[in-house]
Amino acid sequence: MPELPEVETIVQEMREIGLIGSTIERAEVFWQRSLANLAAHDFCQQMANQHIHHIRRRGKLIVFCLDNCELFVHLRMTGKFILEAHASLPRKHERVRLYLADGRILRYEDQRKFGKWYLLKDSLSFLKKIGLEPLTPDFSFAAFAQLLKGRKRQIKPFLLDQQFVAGLGNIYVDEALWEAKIHPTRDLSSLTADELNALHTAIINVLQRGVANTGTTLGSTSANYFSVSGRPGTNQHALKVFRRHGQPCPRCSCPIEKITVAQRGTHVCPSCQKLR
DNA sequence: GTGCCTGTTACCTC
DNA sequence: AGAGGTAACAGGCA
């Protein structure tokens, strides 16, 4: 669920809330497998008394820059951070907890336990595998077009693959393809220059809008996205096709269809996004 | 209760 | 290189 706009919103809120400059007094781990590369004991030992120097985003990863290491958190489907003023009993889906020196606690909850924490001293090889940042100048039209060159693949699974463009997930891919009027199963090699251009612009548009709307919250259960302070996003109201099957396309009024592409639920307007 | 669905990704085989 | 299947896991929903 958390894609680039949701992760960006979380990172921005963490900064606003004053996490930068604070000290992590100690960590507590309730579910070992939330830690990707360390045993809980070693993780807690390394985390104790670390200062948070900076917080940033790379693709869907939250990056905490600490004293002598970096902490990467991937929220996957249901991971979330919740900042609270005082310590309290662990919650049902709480997997990790950070006790801050000022008495606040940062809880990490993850209903489905797919999220992962990586504590790394050298993150270069880890970061190398991540694709272009779509909201930076790195994501030029030329760079995007270059990624597709010589590849034979359906456009939707290509856009979901984080090693090419980082940060897109099922929601924003469906939205971008609709905006560019491209069917999700079209092969990369079949896309015209005009279509590629429209897609490049659409990717930037849907992500920027998502960030401006502080992310997409589709429901009210704990499986949904909420910010660090518990606020839902508002971008669900701006979605054109995602989870809108049966409803009229905002462009042509044809009913939106739900199909399966690369084993993923996929939303298309059969009239605007023709396969040819 | 049963069975199917879900916003992500890694890993396997073909 | 890429497609397809499976797995990790919990809960919502018909």
PDB file of C-alpha atoms (C1' of nucleotides) in Angstrom:
ATOM      1  CA  MET A   1       0.000   0.000   0.000  1.00  0.00           C
ATOM      2  CA  PRO A   2       2.579   2.636   0.773  1.00  0.00           C
ATOM      3  CA  GLU A   3       3.976   3.798  -2.544  1.00  0.00           C
ATOM      4  CA  LEU A   4       6.118   6.843  -3.212  1.00  0.00           C
ATOM      5  CA  PRO A   5       3.547   9.512  -2.207  1.00  0.00           C
ATOM      6  CA  GLU A   6       2.687   7.758   1.060  1.00  0.00           C
ATOM      7  CA  VAL A   7       6.343   7.203   1.984  1.00  0.00           C
ATOM      8  CA  GLU A   8       7.185  10.789   1.053  1.00  0.00           C
ATOM      9  CA  THR A   9       4.360  12.021   3.296  1.00  0.00           C
ATOM     10  CA  ILE A  10       5.620   9.890   6.176  1.00  0.00           C
ATOM     11  CA  VAL A  11       9.162  11.225   5.783  1.00  0.00           C
ATOM     12  CA  GLN A  12       7.986  14.830   5.581  1.00  0.00           C
ATOM     13  CA  GLU A  13       5.871  14.397   8.688  1.00  0.00           C
ATOM     14  CA  MET A  14       8.726  12.770  10.580  1.00  0.00           C
ATOM     15  CA  ARG A  15      10.783  15.869   9.879  1.00  0.00           C
ATOM     16  CA  GLU A  16       7.990  18.259  10.882  1.00  0.00           C
ATOM     17  CA  ILE A  17       7.447  16.364  14.099  1.00  0.00           C
ATOM     18  CA  GLY A  18      11.079  16.988  15.020  1.00  0.00           C
ATOM     19  CA  LEU A  19      12.563  13.528  14.727  1.00  0.00           C
ATOM     20  CA  ILE A  20      15.723  14.904  13.157  1.00  0.00           C
ATOM     21  CA  GLY A  21      18.208  15.675  15.905  1.00  0.00           C
ATOM     22  CA  SER A  22      16.569  13.372  18.397  1.00  0.00           C
ATOM     23  CA  THR A  23      18.261  10.416  20.046  1.00  0.00           C
ATOM     24  CA  ILE A  24      17.151   6.801  19.991  1.00  0.00           C
ATOM     25  CA  GLU A  25      17.671   5.672  23.564  1.00  0.00           C
ATOM     26  CA  ARG A  26      16.906   2.045  22.833  1.00  0.00           C
ATOM     27  CA  ALA A  27      15.014  -0.282  20.521  1.00  0.00           C
ATOM     28  CA  GLU A  28      12.702  -3.172  21.251  1.00  0.00           C
ATOM     29  CA  VAL A  29      11.851  -5.944  18.789  1.00  0.00           C
ATOM     30  CA  PHE A  30       8.614  -7.951  18.990  1.00  0.00           C
ATOM     31  CA  TRP A  31       8.949  -9.823  15.687  1.00  0.00           C
ATOM     32  CA  GLN A  32      12.434 -10.924  14.706  1.00  0.00           C
ATOM     33  CA  ARG A  33      11.633 -11.357  11.017  1.00  0.00           C
ATOM     34  CA  SER A  34      10.860  -7.681  10.629  1.00  0.00           C
ATOM     35  CA  LEU A  35      14.659  -7.318  10.820  1.00  0.00           C
ATOM     36  CA  ALA A  36      16.146  -8.279   7.476  1.00  0.00           C
ATOM     37  CA  ASN A  37      19.832  -8.516   8.314  1.00  0.00           C
ATOM     38  CA  LEU A  38      20.360  -8.651  12.079  1.00  0.00           C
ATOM     39  CA  ALA A  39      19.345 -10.631  15.108  1.00  0.00           C
ATOM     40  CA  ALA A  40      17.223  -8.622  17.536  1.00  0.00           C
ATOM     41  CA  HIS A  41      19.994  -8.567  20.148  1.00  0.00           C
ATOM     42  CA  ASP A  42      22.575  -7.140  17.735  1.00  0.00           C
ATOM     43  CA  PHE A  43      20.069  -4.705  16.283  1.00  0.00           C
ATOM     44  CA  CYS A  44      19.171  -3.301  19.709  1.00  0.00           C
ATOM     45  CA  GLN A  45      22.814  -3.072  20.671  1.00  0.00           C
ATOM     46  CA  GLN A  46      23.649  -1.097  17.527  1.00  0.00           C
ATOM     47  CA  MET A  47      20.593   1.157  17.755  1.00  0.00           C
ATOM     48  CA  ALA A  48      21.087   2.207  21.374  1.00  0.00           C
ATOM     49  CA  ASN A  49      22.002   5.898  21.704  1.00  0.00           C
ATOM     50  CA  GLN A  50      22.082   6.573  17.962  1.00  0.00           C
ATOM     51  CA  HIS A  51      21.285  10.110  16.855  1.00  0.00           C
ATOM     52  CA  ILE A  52      18.956  10.739  13.926  1.00  0.00           C
ATOM     53  CA  HIS A  53      20.937  13.077  11.673  1.00  0.00           C
ATOM     54  CA  HIS A  54      18.596  13.055   8.721  1.00  0.00           C
ATOM     55  CA  ILE A  55      15.557  11.267   7.308  1.00  0.00           C
ATOM     56  CA  ARG A  56      15.037  10.830   3.597  1.00  0.00           C
ATOM     57  CA  ARG A  57      13.230   8.696   1.029  1.00  0.00           C
ATOM     58  CA  ARG A  58      14.613   6.533  -1.763  1.00  0.00           C
ATOM     59  CA  GLY A  59      11.895   4.899  -3.856  1.00  0.00           C
ATOM     60  CA  LYS A  60       9.595   3.303  -1.297  1.00  0.00           C
ATOM     61  CA  LEU A  61      12.330   3.120   1.339  1.00  0.00           C
ATOM     62  CA  ILE A  62      12.492   5.336   4.418  1.00  0.00           C
ATOM     63  CA  VAL A  63      16.139   6.091   5.209  1.00  0.00           C
ATOM     64  CA  PHE A  64      17.278   7.166   8.683  1.00  0.00           C
ATOM     65  CA  CYS A  65      20.837   8.500   8.730  1.00  0.00           C
ATOM     66  CA  LEU A  66      22.311   7.617  12.109  1.00  0.00           C
ATOM     67  CA  ASP A  67      25.774   8.095  13.659  1.00  0.00           C
ATOM     68  CA  ASN A  68      27.741   5.369  11.915  1.00  0.00           C
ATOM     69  CA  CYS A  69      25.072   3.532   9.948  1.00  0.00           C
ATOM     70  CA  GLU A  70      21.867   3.912   7.992  1.00  0.00           C
ATOM     71  CA  LEU A  71      18.514   2.363   8.785  1.00  0.00           C
ATOM     72  CA  PHE A  72      16.332   1.454   5.780  1.00  0.00           C
ATOM     73  CA  VAL A  73      12.686   0.597   6.320  1.00  0.00           C
ATOM     74  CA  HIS A  74      10.497  -0.875   3.594  1.00  0.00           C
ATOM     75  CA  LEU A  75       6.840  -0.866   4.646  1.00  0.00           C
ATOM     76  CA  ARG A  76       5.701  -3.343   1.960  1.00  0.00           C
ATOM     77  CA  MET A  77       1.939  -3.843   2.274  1.00  0.00           C
ATOM     78  CA  THR A  78       0.898  -2.834   5.774  1.00  0.00           C
ATOM     79  CA  GLY A  79       3.890  -1.335   7.573  1.00  0.00           C
ATOM     80  CA  LYS A  80       3.338   1.949   9.390  1.00  0.00           C
ATOM     81  CA  PHE A  81       5.017   4.262  11.879  1.00  0.00           C
ATOM     82  CA  ILE A  82       3.134   5.861  14.741  1.00  0.00           C
ATOM     83  CA  LEU A  83       4.660   8.471  17.016  1.00  0.00           C
ATOM     84  CA  GLU A  84       3.306   8.671  20.535  1.00  0.00           C
ATOM     85  CA  ALA A  85       4.007  11.062  23.372  1.00  0.00           C
ATOM     86  CA  HIS A  86       4.459   8.378  26.011  1.00  0.00           C
ATOM     87  CA  ALA A  87       5.293   4.692  26.225  1.00  0.00           C
ATOM     88  CA  SER A  88       2.339   2.316  26.470  1.00  0.00           C
ATOM     89  CA  LEU A  89       1.614  -1.395  26.138  1.00  0.00           C
ATOM     90  CA  PRO A  90       2.591  -2.969  22.808  1.00  0.00           C
ATOM     91  CA  ARG A  91      -0.219  -3.030  20.301  1.00  0.00           C
ATOM     92  CA  LYS A  92      -1.495  -6.067  18.469  1.00  0.00           C
ATOM     93  CA  HIS A  93       0.558  -5.619  15.291  1.00  0.00           C
ATOM     94  CA  GLU A  94       3.506  -3.773  16.788  1.00  0.00           C
ATOM     95  CA  ARG A  95       6.771  -5.323  15.541  1.00  0.00           C
ATOM     96  CA  VAL A  96       9.488  -2.856  16.561  1.00  0.00           C
ATOM     97  CA  ARG A  97       9.586   0.121  18.902  1.00  0.00           C
ATOM     98  CA  LEU A  98      12.081   2.957  19.270  1.00  0.00           C
ATOM     99  CA  TYR A  99      12.300   4.763  22.605  1.00  0.00           C
ATOM    100  CA  LEU A 100      13.426   8.351  22.087  1.00  0.00           C
ATOM    101  CA  ALA A 101      15.478  10.208  24.687  1.00  0.00           C
ATOM    102  CA  ASP A 102      12.747  12.857  25.088  1.00  0.00           C
ATOM    103  CA  GLY A 103      10.233  10.214  26.254  1.00  0.00           C
ATOM    104  CA  ARG A 104       8.372   9.818  22.979  1.00  0.00           C
ATOM    105  CA  ILE A 105       8.138   6.433  21.295  1.00  0.00           C
ATOM    106  CA  LEU A 106       8.099   5.584  17.630  1.00  0.00           C
ATOM    107  CA  ARG A 107       6.106   2.418  17.036  1.00  0.00           C
ATOM    108  CA  TYR A 108       6.367   0.286  13.945  1.00  0.00           C
ATOM    109  CA  GLU A 109       3.237  -1.746  13.233  1.00  0.00           C
ATOM    110  CA  ASP A 110       2.851  -4.217  10.397  1.00  0.00           C
ATOM    111  CA  GLN A 111      -0.249  -6.357  10.233  1.00  0.00           C
ATOM    112  CA  ARG A 112       0.975  -8.703   7.508  1.00  0.00           C
ATOM    113  CA  LYS A 113       4.634  -8.817   8.643  1.00  0.00           C
ATOM    114  CA  PHE A 114       5.991  -8.263   5.124  1.00  0.00           C
ATOM    115  CA  GLY A 115       7.841  -5.041   5.960  1.00  0.00           C
ATOM    116  CA  LYS A 116      11.594  -5.131   6.487  1.00  0.00           C
ATOM    117  CA  TRP A 117      14.221  -3.141   8.401  1.00  0.00           C
ATOM    118  CA  TYR A 118      17.823  -3.099   7.216  1.00  0.00           C
ATOM    119  CA  LEU A 119      20.537  -1.621   9.431  1.00  0.00           C
ATOM    120  CA  LEU A 120      23.614  -1.121   7.254  1.00  0.00           C
ATOM    121  CA  LYS A 121      27.073   0.350   7.704  1.00  0.00           C
ATOM    122  CA  ASP A 122      27.679   0.395   3.970  1.00  0.00           C
ATOM    123  CA  SER A 123      24.550   0.942   1.915  1.00  0.00           C
ATOM    124  CA  LEU A 124      26.097   1.533  -1.511  1.00  0.00           C
ATOM    125  CA  SER A 125      25.441  -1.893  -3.018  1.00  0.00           C
ATOM    126  CA  PHE A 126      21.988  -1.910  -1.448  1.00  0.00           C
ATOM    127  CA  LEU A 127      21.013   1.413  -3.026  1.00  0.00           C
ATOM    128  CA  LYS A 128      22.547   0.552  -6.375  1.00  0.00           C
ATOM    129  CA  LYS A 129      19.699  -1.838  -7.155  1.00  0.00           C
ATOM    130  CA  ILE A 130      17.055   0.884  -6.992  1.00  0.00           C
ATOM    131  CA  GLY A 131      15.882   2.621 -10.146  1.00  0.00           C
ATOM    132  CA  LEU A 132      15.380   6.266 -11.124  1.00  0.00           C
ATOM    133  CA  GLU A 133      13.745   8.666  -8.664  1.00  0.00           C
ATOM    134  CA  PRO A 134      10.706   9.816 -10.656  1.00  0.00           C
ATOM    135  CA  LEU A 135      10.341  13.221  -8.959  1.00  0.00           C
ATOM    136  CA  THR A 136      13.921  14.340  -9.568  1.00  0.00           C
ATOM    137  CA  PRO A 137      15.711  15.630 -12.685  1.00  0.00           C
ATOM    138  CA  ASP A 138      17.240  12.138 -13.021  1.00  0.00           C
ATOM    139  CA  PHE A 139      13.889  11.061 -14.427  1.00  0.00           C
ATOM    140  CA  SER A 140      14.210  12.903 -17.705  1.00  0.00           C
ATOM    141  CA  PHE A 141      12.305  11.771 -20.749  1.00  0.00           C
ATOM    142  CA  ALA A 142      15.566  10.661 -22.333  1.00  0.00           C
ATOM    143  CA  ALA A 143      16.527   8.594 -19.291  1.00  0.00           C
ATOM    144  CA  PHE A 144      13.086   7.007 -19.202  1.00  0.00           C
ATOM    145  CA  ALA A 145      13.165   6.160 -22.900  1.00  0.00           C
ATOM    146  CA  GLN A 146      16.637   4.690 -22.483  1.00  0.00           C
ATOM    147  CA  LEU A 147      15.351   2.270 -19.817  1.00  0.00           C
ATOM    148  CA  LEU A 148      12.886   0.739 -22.258  1.00  0.00           C
ATOM    149  CA  LYS A 149      15.329   0.325 -25.093  1.00  0.00           C
ATOM    150  CA  GLY A 150      15.816  -3.266 -26.209  1.00  0.00           C
ATOM    151  CA  ARG A 151      13.417  -4.656 -23.618  1.00  0.00           C
ATOM    152  CA  LYS A 152      10.470  -6.858 -24.387  1.00  0.00           C
ATOM    153  CA  ARG A 153       7.911  -6.779 -21.649  1.00  0.00           C
ATOM    154  CA  GLN A 154       4.407  -5.627 -20.760  1.00  0.00           C
ATOM    155  CA  ILE A 155       4.381  -2.016 -19.640  1.00  0.00           C
ATOM    156  CA  LYS A 156       2.617  -2.557 -16.305  1.00  0.00           C
ATOM    157  CA  PRO A 157       4.993  -5.145 -14.805  1.00  0.00           C
ATOM    158  CA  PHE A 158       7.863  -3.024 -16.121  1.00  0.00           C
ATOM    159  CA  LEU A 159       6.606   0.025 -14.218  1.00  0.00           C
ATOM    160  CA  LEU A 160       6.113  -2.043 -11.064  1.00  0.00           C
ATOM    161  CA  ASP A 161       9.732  -3.273 -11.243  1.00  0.00           C
ATOM    162  CA  GLN A 162      11.633  -1.074  -8.776  1.00  0.00           C
ATOM    163  CA  GLN A 163      14.993  -1.469 -10.528  1.00  0.00           C
ATOM    164  CA  PHE A 164      13.839   0.746 -13.397  1.00  0.00           C
ATOM    165  CA  VAL A 165      11.642   3.451 -11.869  1.00  0.00           C
ATOM    166  CA  ALA A 166      11.493   3.538  -8.064  1.00  0.00           C
ATOM    167  CA  GLY A 167       8.358   4.178  -6.058  1.00  0.00           C
ATOM    168  CA  LEU A 168       5.454   3.167  -8.274  1.00  0.00           C
ATOM    169  CA  GLY A 169       3.017   0.519  -7.020  1.00  0.00           C
ATOM    170  CA  ASN A 170      -0.275  -0.888  -8.196  1.00  0.00           C
ATOM    171  CA  ILE A 171      -2.345   2.243  -7.529  1.00  0.00           C
ATOM    172  CA  TYR A 172      -0.173   4.860  -9.229  1.00  0.00           C
ATOM    173  CA  VAL A 173       0.724   2.586 -12.158  1.00  0.00           C
ATOM    174  CA  ASP A 174      -2.952   2.051 -13.004  1.00  0.00           C
ATOM    175  CA  GLU A 175      -3.574   5.784 -12.653  1.00  0.00           C
ATOM    176  CA  ALA A 176      -0.592   6.773 -14.828  1.00  0.00           C
ATOM    177  CA  LEU A 177      -1.481   4.294 -17.584  1.00  0.00           C
ATOM    178  CA  TRP A 178      -5.046   5.593 -17.638  1.00  0.00           C
ATOM    179  CA  GLU A 179      -3.871   9.201 -17.812  1.00  0.00           C
ATOM    180  CA  ALA A 180      -1.544   8.322 -20.717  1.00  0.00           C
ATOM    181  CA  LYS A 181      -4.277   6.238 -22.397  1.00  0.00           C
ATOM    182  CA  ILE A 182      -2.075   3.135 -22.562  1.00  0.00           C
ATOM    183  CA  HIS A 183      -3.302  -0.414 -22.014  1.00  0.00           C
ATOM    184  CA  PRO A 184      -1.315  -2.156 -19.222  1.00  0.00           C
ATOM    185  CA  THR A 185      -0.455  -5.213 -21.326  1.00  0.00           C
ATOM    186  CA  ARG A 186       1.048  -3.227 -24.209  1.00  0.00           C
ATOM    187  CA  ASP A 187       4.603  -4.300 -24.957  1.00  0.00           C
ATOM    188  CA  LEU A 188       7.316  -1.707 -24.370  1.00  0.00           C
ATOM    189  CA  SER A 189       8.496  -2.000 -27.960  1.00  0.00           C
ATOM    190  CA  SER A 190       5.037  -1.141 -29.294  1.00  0.00           C
ATOM    191  CA  LEU A 191       4.833   2.262 -27.601  1.00  0.00           C
ATOM    192  CA  THR A 192       5.090   5.285 -29.885  1.00  0.00           C
ATOM    193  CA  ALA A 193       7.194   8.315 -28.980  1.00  0.00           C
ATOM    194  CA  ASP A 194       4.005  10.262 -28.259  1.00  0.00           C
ATOM    195  CA  GLU A 195       2.708   7.551 -25.955  1.00  0.00           C
ATOM    196  CA  LEU A 196       6.018   7.347 -24.142  1.00  0.00           C
ATOM    197  CA  ASN A 197       6.009  11.069 -23.680  1.00  0.00           C
ATOM    198  CA  ALA A 198       2.469  11.014 -22.327  1.00  0.00           C
ATOM    199  CA  LEU A 199       3.386   8.195 -19.951  1.00  0.00           C
ATOM    200  CA  HIS A 200       6.478  10.002 -18.665  1.00  0.00           C
ATOM    201  CA  THR A 201       4.404  13.081 -17.929  1.00  0.00           C
ATOM    202  CA  ALA A 202       1.580  11.022 -16.419  1.00  0.00           C
ATOM    203  CA  ILE A 203       3.916   9.232 -13.994  1.00  0.00           C
ATOM    204  CA  ILE A 204       5.208  12.555 -12.708  1.00  0.00           C
ATOM    205  CA  ASN A 205       1.686  14.004 -12.534  1.00  0.00           C
ATOM    206  CA  VAL A 206       0.050  11.184 -10.586  1.00  0.00           C
ATOM    207  CA  LEU A 207       2.953  10.990  -8.119  1.00  0.00           C
ATOM    208  CA  GLN A 208       3.090  14.755  -7.576  1.00  0.00           C
ATOM    209  CA  ARG A 209      -0.655  14.848  -7.053  1.00  0.00           C
ATOM    210  CA  GLY A 210      -0.383  11.934  -4.638  1.00  0.00           C
ATOM    211  CA  VAL A 211       2.235  13.785  -2.594  1.00  0.00           C
ATOM    212  CA  ALA A 212       0.214  17.031  -2.684  1.00  0.00           C
ATOM    213  CA  ASN A 213      -2.793  15.051  -1.402  1.00  0.00           C
ATOM    214  CA  THR A 214      -0.646  13.407   1.338  1.00  0.00           C
ATOM    215  CA  GLY A 215      -1.163   9.918  -0.025  1.00  0.00           C
ATOM    216  CA  THR A 216      -3.990   7.484  -0.704  1.00  0.00           C
ATOM    217  CA  THR A 217      -6.058   5.894   2.098  1.00  0.00           C
ATOM    218  CA  LEU A 218      -8.574   3.419   0.689  1.00  0.00           C
ATOM    219  CA  GLY A 219     -10.201   2.156   3.879  1.00  0.00           C
ATOM    220  CA  SER A 220     -10.249   2.601   7.631  1.00  0.00           C
ATOM    221  CA  THR A 221      -8.729  -0.652   8.893  1.00  0.00           C
ATOM    222  CA  SER A 222      -5.160  -1.103  10.094  1.00  0.00           C
ATOM    223  CA  ALA A 223      -4.259  -2.547   6.692  1.00  0.00           C
ATOM    224  CA  ASN A 224      -4.581   0.961   5.234  1.00  0.00           C
ATOM    225  CA  TYR A 225      -2.217   3.872   4.974  1.00  0.00           C
ATOM    226  CA  PHE A 226      -2.133   6.438   7.775  1.00  0.00           C
ATOM    227  CA  SER A 227       0.545   9.025   8.473  1.00  0.00           C
ATOM    228  CA  VAL A 228       2.835   9.036  11.513  1.00  0.00           C
ATOM    229  CA  SER A 229       0.282  11.113  13.400  1.00  0.00           C
ATOM    230  CA  GLY A 230      -2.582   8.853  12.289  1.00  0.00           C
ATOM    231  CA  ARG A 231      -3.998  11.074   9.552  1.00  0.00           C
ATOM    232  CA  PRO A 232      -5.425   9.520   6.371  1.00  0.00           C
ATOM    233  CA  GLY A 233      -4.450  10.866   2.962  1.00  0.00           C
ATOM    234  CA  THR A 234      -6.957  12.448   0.572  1.00  0.00           C
ATOM    235  CA  ASN A 235      -5.692  11.200  -2.782  1.00  0.00           C
ATOM    236  CA  GLN A 236      -8.319   8.436  -2.907  1.00  0.00           C
ATOM    237  CA  HIS A 237     -10.745  11.163  -4.028  1.00  0.00           C
ATOM    238  CA  ALA A 238      -8.477  11.995  -6.969  1.00  0.00           C
ATOM    239  CA  LEU A 239      -8.193   8.418  -8.311  1.00  0.00           C
ATOM    240  CA  LYS A 240      -9.627   7.952 -11.788  1.00  0.00           C
ATOM    241  CA  VAL A 241      -9.621   4.138 -12.202  1.00  0.00           C
ATOM    242  CA  PHE A 242      -8.144   2.362  -9.188  1.00  0.00           C
ATOM    243  CA  ARG A 243     -10.893   0.368  -7.406  1.00  0.00           C
ATOM    244  CA  ARG A 244     -13.471   2.164  -9.522  1.00  0.00           C
ATOM    245  CA  HIS A 245     -14.502  -0.798 -11.696  1.00  0.00           C
ATOM    246  CA  GLY A 246     -18.120  -0.534 -12.803  1.00  0.00           C
ATOM    247  CA  GLN A 247     -18.077   3.231 -12.408  1.00  0.00           C
ATOM    248  CA  PRO A 248     -17.889   5.552 -15.438  1.00  0.00           C
ATOM    249  CA  CYS A 249     -14.513   6.628 -16.802  1.00  0.00           C
ATOM    250  CA  PRO A 250     -14.081  10.348 -15.945  1.00  0.00           C
ATOM    251  CA  ARG A 251     -12.955  10.976 -19.515  1.00  0.00           C
ATOM    252  CA  CYS A 252     -15.415   9.031 -21.669  1.00  0.00           C
ATOM    253  CA  SER A 253     -18.046   7.594 -19.261  1.00  0.00           C
ATOM    254  CA  CYS A 254     -17.403   4.017 -20.389  1.00  0.00           C
ATOM    255  CA  PRO A 255     -17.512   1.684 -17.350  1.00  0.00           C
ATOM    256  CA  ILE A 256     -14.087   0.981 -15.820  1.00  0.00           C
ATOM    257  CA  GLU A 257     -13.084  -2.698 -15.957  1.00  0.00           C
ATOM    258  CA  LYS A 258     -10.979  -4.758 -13.599  1.00  0.00           C
ATOM    259  CA  ILE A 259      -8.667  -7.303 -15.220  1.00  0.00           C
ATOM    260  CA  THR A 260      -5.610  -9.302 -14.142  1.00  0.00           C
ATOM    261  CA  VAL A 261      -2.177  -8.380 -15.472  1.00  0.00           C
ATOM    262  CA  ALA A 262       0.926 -10.215 -14.261  1.00  0.00           C
ATOM    263  CA  GLN A 263      -1.134 -11.595 -11.358  1.00  0.00           C
ATOM    264  CA  ARG A 264      -2.051  -8.105 -10.193  1.00  0.00           C
ATOM    265  CA  GLY A 265      -5.517  -6.579 -10.063  1.00  0.00           C
ATOM    266  CA  THR A 266      -5.573  -3.943 -12.798  1.00  0.00           C
ATOM    267  CA  HIS A 267      -8.059  -1.196 -13.603  1.00  0.00           C
ATOM    268  CA  VAL A 268      -8.602   0.082 -17.131  1.00  0.00           C
ATOM    269  CA  CYS A 269     -10.999   2.045 -19.255  1.00  0.00           C
ATOM    270  CA  PRO A 270     -11.695  -0.322 -22.185  1.00  0.00           C
ATOM    271  CA  SER A 271     -12.465   2.625 -24.427  1.00  0.00           C
ATOM    272  CA  CYS A 272      -9.587   5.018 -23.589  1.00  0.00           C
ATOM    273  CA  GLN A 273      -6.939   2.314 -23.195  1.00  0.00           C
ATOM    274  CA  LYS A 274      -7.323   0.184 -26.294  1.00  0.00           C
ATOM    275  CA  LEU A 275      -4.975  -2.732 -27.000  1.00  0.00           C
ATOM    276  CA  ARG A 276      -5.099  -2.280 -30.800  1.00  0.00           C
TER     277      ARG A 276
ATOM    278  C1'  DG B   1     -16.835 -21.833   8.645  1.00  0.00           C
ATOM    279  C1'  DT B   2     -14.866 -21.725   3.564  1.00  0.00           C
ATOM    280  C1'  DG B   3     -12.473 -19.930   0.108  1.00  0.00           C
ATOM    281  C1'  DC B   4     -10.891 -16.101  -2.296  1.00  0.00           C
ATOM    282  C1'  DC B   5      -9.067 -11.485  -2.358  1.00  0.00           C
ATOM    283  C1'  DT B   6      -5.571  -7.746  -1.056  1.00  0.00           C
ATOM    284  C1'  DG B   7      -1.784  -2.039  -1.841  1.00  0.00           C
ATOM    285  C1'  DT B   8       4.939  -5.785  -2.228  1.00  0.00           C
ATOM    286  C1'  DT B   9       8.804  -8.241  -3.221  1.00  0.00           C
ATOM    287  C1'  DA B  10      12.108 -12.286  -3.334  1.00  0.00           C
ATOM    288  C1'  DC B  11      13.024 -16.469  -5.141  1.00  0.00           C
ATOM    289  C1'  DC B  12      12.392 -20.398  -7.969  1.00  0.00           C
ATOM    290  C1'  DT B  13      11.934 -22.806 -12.593  1.00  0.00           C
ATOM    291  C1'  DC B  14      11.197 -22.752 -17.364  1.00  0.00           C
TER     292       DC B  14
ATOM    293  C1'  DA C   1      15.787 -11.275 -19.999  1.00  0.00           C
ATOM    294  C1'  DG C   2      11.326 -12.191 -18.769  1.00  0.00           C
ATOM    295  C1'  DA C   3       7.064 -14.965 -17.604  1.00  0.00           C
ATOM    296  C1'  DG C   4       4.701 -17.572 -14.314  1.00  0.00           C
ATOM    297  C1'  DG C   5       4.180 -19.658  -9.936  1.00  0.00           C
ATOM    298  C1'  DT C   6       4.818 -19.619  -4.999  1.00  0.00           C
ATOM    299  C1'  DA C   7       5.763 -17.876  -0.578  1.00  0.00           C
ATOM    300  C1'  DA C   8       5.996 -14.659   3.265  1.00  0.00           C
ATOM    301  C1'  DC C   9       1.264 -13.241   6.441  1.00  0.00           C
ATOM    302  C1'  DA C  10      -3.245 -11.502   8.462  1.00  0.00           C
ATOM    303  C1'  DG C  11      -7.646 -10.156   7.874  1.00  0.00           C
ATOM    304  C1'  DG C  12     -11.757  -8.500   5.099  1.00  0.00           C
ATOM    305  C1'  DC C  13     -15.472 -10.057   2.646  1.00  0.00           C
ATOM    306  C1'  DA C  14     -19.107 -12.733   0.056  1.00  0.00           C
TER     307       DA C  14
END
